[in-house]
Amino acid sequence: MSSVTVKIPTPLRALTSGQSEVKIEGATVREVLQKMDSQFRGFGDRVLDEGKTVKRFINVFVNEDNIRDRKELETELKNGDTISILPSIAGGN
Amino acid sequence: MIKIPASLLRQIYDHTEESYPYECCGLMIGTTDAEKNHTVHAFRRCKNLNKDRARDRYDMDPLDMLRVEREFQNGPWDIIGIYHSHPDHPSRASQTDTDRGWPDYSYVIISVQNGTVAGAQSWVLNENEKKFYEEPLVSVPEEGESK
């Protein structure tokens, strides 16, 4: 079990009572996000697709690595890791 | 409302004109007050990864966003909004902008006509209605600058 910091982007802070970061424990990204969902109602629905994968328009980084380039939700965590949840920004005329 | 120092707004405009006829994008960093008014203190250019439709679409490089988040993670400023250009189109939020919009950010859209900025508007998404509403965009003088 590793102690990690989860960074919350502005659009999701309504779910975390305004907190921009949360300290939490977990061995994998999945475990951490599931705990976040238990702690903050509705968090999982905004970040995960039926609890199986990260939603298409959300990026999750462990330190500098996008988890899509690693083991997705099964990406393992070390003590002191930082998980950044970032909205995918796009648009156009 | 979003307040942007005039010199920063000019630099953002420079980015949109340099990128013409392609869309460009970037992040605005600053503060948010209790009424959710934003004040911009800095901005960072980001890459548009959309190469197939760069004239009318943008996909911000997520690594750029990560870099900015880390740069400002110790506060007191935060990512408060996104700017992007609409080459040869009005500065209104489009359906594509709405489909991909996020709440609580200011979306500043700059219209660039024939390579020159023609106007700018700022928009905030009402997530329940899935609709962007315009907010006042105020260019403020620099500290010490006469009004």
XYZ file of C-alpha atoms in Angstrom:
240
model
C 0.000 0.000 0.000
C 1.455 3.335 -1.080
C 0.626 6.814 0.091
C 0.032 9.082 -2.909
C -1.267 12.555 -3.709
C -4.166 12.962 -6.127
C -4.382 16.335 -7.898
C -7.926 17.424 -8.702
C -8.621 19.780 -11.628
C -10.897 22.792 -11.153
C -13.925 21.261 -12.975
C -13.991 18.272 -10.601
C -13.457 20.150 -7.346
C -17.189 20.513 -6.770
C -17.024 16.781 -6.016
C -14.151 17.076 -3.540
C -15.533 19.966 -1.465
C -13.167 22.315 -3.262
C -10.022 20.372 -2.415
C -7.336 20.643 -5.069
C -5.419 17.649 -3.774
C -6.161 14.603 -1.680
C -3.735 12.306 0.158
C -4.815 8.705 -0.116
C -3.427 5.176 -0.045
C -3.556 2.484 -2.697
C -1.446 -0.062 -4.547
C -2.778 0.736 -8.029
C -4.505 3.634 -9.782
C -7.738 1.627 -9.771
C -7.592 1.209 -6.024
C -6.946 4.900 -5.479
C -9.781 5.998 -7.777
C -12.169 3.547 -6.126
C -11.265 4.997 -2.740
C -11.780 8.480 -4.115
C -15.237 7.401 -5.253
C -16.044 6.070 -1.779
C -14.853 9.279 -0.187
C -16.389 11.693 -2.716
C -19.775 10.687 -4.062
C -20.007 10.848 -7.844
C -16.253 11.037 -8.390
C -16.052 7.634 -10.048
C -18.872 8.472 -12.473
C -16.976 11.521 -13.708
C -13.645 9.795 -14.139
C -14.381 6.156 -14.957
C -16.391 4.448 -17.671
C -18.562 1.908 -15.840
C -15.665 1.494 -13.429
C -13.613 -0.291 -16.066
C -11.494 2.308 -17.841
C -10.688 5.981 -17.594
C -13.217 8.083 -19.518
C -12.111 9.082 -22.987
C -11.927 12.790 -22.227
C -9.969 12.421 -18.993
C -6.220 11.953 -18.737
C -4.636 10.379 -15.690
C -0.924 10.783 -15.092
C 1.227 9.055 -12.523
C 4.052 11.514 -12.086
C 4.979 12.269 -15.730
C 3.431 9.178 -17.324
C 0.009 8.893 -18.872
C -1.437 5.653 -17.516
C -2.634 4.838 -21.061
C 1.063 4.338 -21.861
C 1.493 2.073 -18.857
C -0.933 -0.440 -17.410
C -3.999 1.799 -17.405
C -5.870 1.384 -14.122
C -3.576 -1.457 -13.069
C -0.588 0.910 -13.028
C 1.239 0.282 -9.775
C 2.027 3.046 -7.344
C 4.976 3.866 -5.138
C 5.061 5.891 -1.968
C 5.091 9.597 -2.761
C 3.692 9.283 -6.304
C 1.528 12.105 -7.636
C -1.590 11.239 -9.626
C -2.846 14.101 -11.781
C -6.361 13.913 -13.151
C -6.659 16.315 -16.061
C -9.578 17.106 -18.349
C -8.939 16.647 -22.039
C -9.206 20.123 -23.561
C -10.461 20.436 -27.125
C -12.887 22.305 -29.347
C -12.961 24.444 -32.451
C -15.220 26.503 -34.599
C -16.267 38.071 -15.341
C -12.682 37.548 -16.370
C -10.049 40.261 -15.997
C -6.924 40.084 -18.135
C -4.087 42.604 -17.957
C -3.847 44.377 -21.290
C -0.258 43.281 -21.925
C -1.121 39.600 -21.378
C -4.154 39.879 -23.620
C -1.944 41.393 -26.322
C 0.494 38.504 -25.954
C -2.355 36.004 -26.246
C -3.503 37.827 -29.383
C 0.068 37.570 -30.719
C -0.124 33.794 -30.315
C -3.394 33.611 -32.250
C -2.063 35.795 -35.069
C 1.221 33.890 -35.327
C -0.738 30.640 -35.567
C -3.132 31.858 -38.258
C -4.660 30.228 -40.329
C -4.545 27.454 -37.723
C -6.216 27.299 -34.361
C -4.008 27.742 -31.343
C -4.674 27.180 -27.671
C -3.256 27.917 -24.269
C -3.947 27.985 -20.560
C -4.677 31.000 -18.390
C -3.437 30.980 -14.813
C -4.678 33.182 -12.027
C -7.121 33.542 -9.183
C -10.850 33.008 -8.616
C -12.875 35.052 -6.146
C -15.956 34.022 -4.151
C -18.268 35.060 -7.015
C -16.242 32.888 -9.410
C -14.748 35.910 -11.159
C -11.378 35.113 -12.676
C -8.293 37.311 -12.781
C -5.500 36.216 -15.098
C -1.917 36.638 -13.888
C -0.097 34.501 -16.447
C -0.692 32.332 -19.466
C 1.119 29.515 -21.198
C 1.009 28.553 -24.831
C 0.074 24.918 -25.471
C 0.411 22.762 -28.560
C -2.559 21.993 -30.773
C -2.168 18.290 -31.510
C -4.922 18.270 -34.118
C -3.053 18.201 -37.428
C -5.869 16.935 -39.668
C -8.245 19.818 -38.984
C -6.021 22.445 -37.413
C -7.903 25.225 -39.230
C -11.070 24.560 -37.245
C -10.208 22.227 -34.378
C -7.816 22.083 -31.469
C -6.741 19.302 -29.155
C -4.549 20.618 -26.384
C -1.449 18.541 -25.695
C -2.168 16.914 -22.311
C 1.547 16.968 -21.504
C 1.492 20.753 -21.811
C -1.391 20.869 -19.363
C 0.481 18.584 -16.973
C 3.551 20.805 -17.246
C 1.496 23.907 -16.390
C -0.284 22.170 -13.527
C 3.077 21.188 -12.041
C 4.575 24.634 -12.602
C 1.831 26.271 -10.545
C 1.017 23.457 -8.123
C 2.397 25.264 -5.095
C 0.032 28.164 -5.564
C -1.225 30.753 -5.122
C -2.349 30.688 -8.761
C -4.201 27.953 -10.561
C -5.386 27.059 -14.056
C -8.547 29.139 -14.435
C -9.275 28.937 -18.111
C -8.431 28.149 -21.691
C -8.006 30.389 -24.690
C -8.185 29.344 -28.298
C -8.571 30.999 -31.666
C -11.268 30.802 -34.327
C -9.527 31.638 -37.619
C -11.950 33.440 -39.939
C -14.860 32.652 -37.646
C -16.648 34.611 -34.920
C -15.573 34.419 -31.293
C -18.736 32.568 -30.311
C -18.559 29.185 -28.593
C -19.345 26.539 -31.207
C -21.143 23.241 -30.827
C -17.738 21.526 -30.796
C -16.613 23.820 -27.996
C -19.792 23.017 -26.086
C -19.496 19.272 -26.608
C -15.964 19.300 -25.201
C -16.349 22.060 -22.622
C -15.756 21.812 -18.878
C -17.455 23.783 -16.109
C -15.748 26.410 -13.934
C -13.150 27.357 -16.538
C -13.317 30.577 -18.530
C -13.085 29.894 -22.258
C -11.685 32.923 -24.064
C -12.246 32.637 -27.815
C -10.413 34.966 -30.156
C -11.652 35.604 -33.675
C -8.798 36.080 -36.156
C -9.844 37.443 -39.541
C -7.245 37.390 -42.317
C -4.462 37.065 -39.758
C -5.541 39.895 -37.462
C -7.501 39.695 -34.228
C -11.048 40.880 -34.871
C -12.514 40.346 -31.411
C -12.609 38.199 -28.313
C -15.309 36.917 -25.996
C -15.230 34.790 -22.866
C -17.598 31.939 -22.143
C -18.481 29.745 -19.182
C -20.188 26.390 -19.532
C -23.436 25.675 -17.704
C -22.980 21.954 -17.434
C -26.600 21.134 -16.592
C -27.867 22.986 -19.660
C -24.910 21.950 -21.804
C -24.687 25.537 -22.936
C -22.046 28.265 -22.895
C -22.959 31.688 -21.520
C -20.917 34.772 -22.253
C -19.176 36.472 -19.342
C -17.672 39.971 -19.420
C -14.066 40.017 -20.579
C -12.308 43.037 -19.130
C -8.878 44.148 -20.253
C -7.354 45.848 -17.213
C -4.457 48.305 -17.152
C -1.144 47.176 -15.716
C -0.200 48.182 -12.200
C 1.017 51.722 -12.281
C -0.468 52.316 -15.692
C -2.817 55.264 -15.953
C -6.420 54.373 -16.698
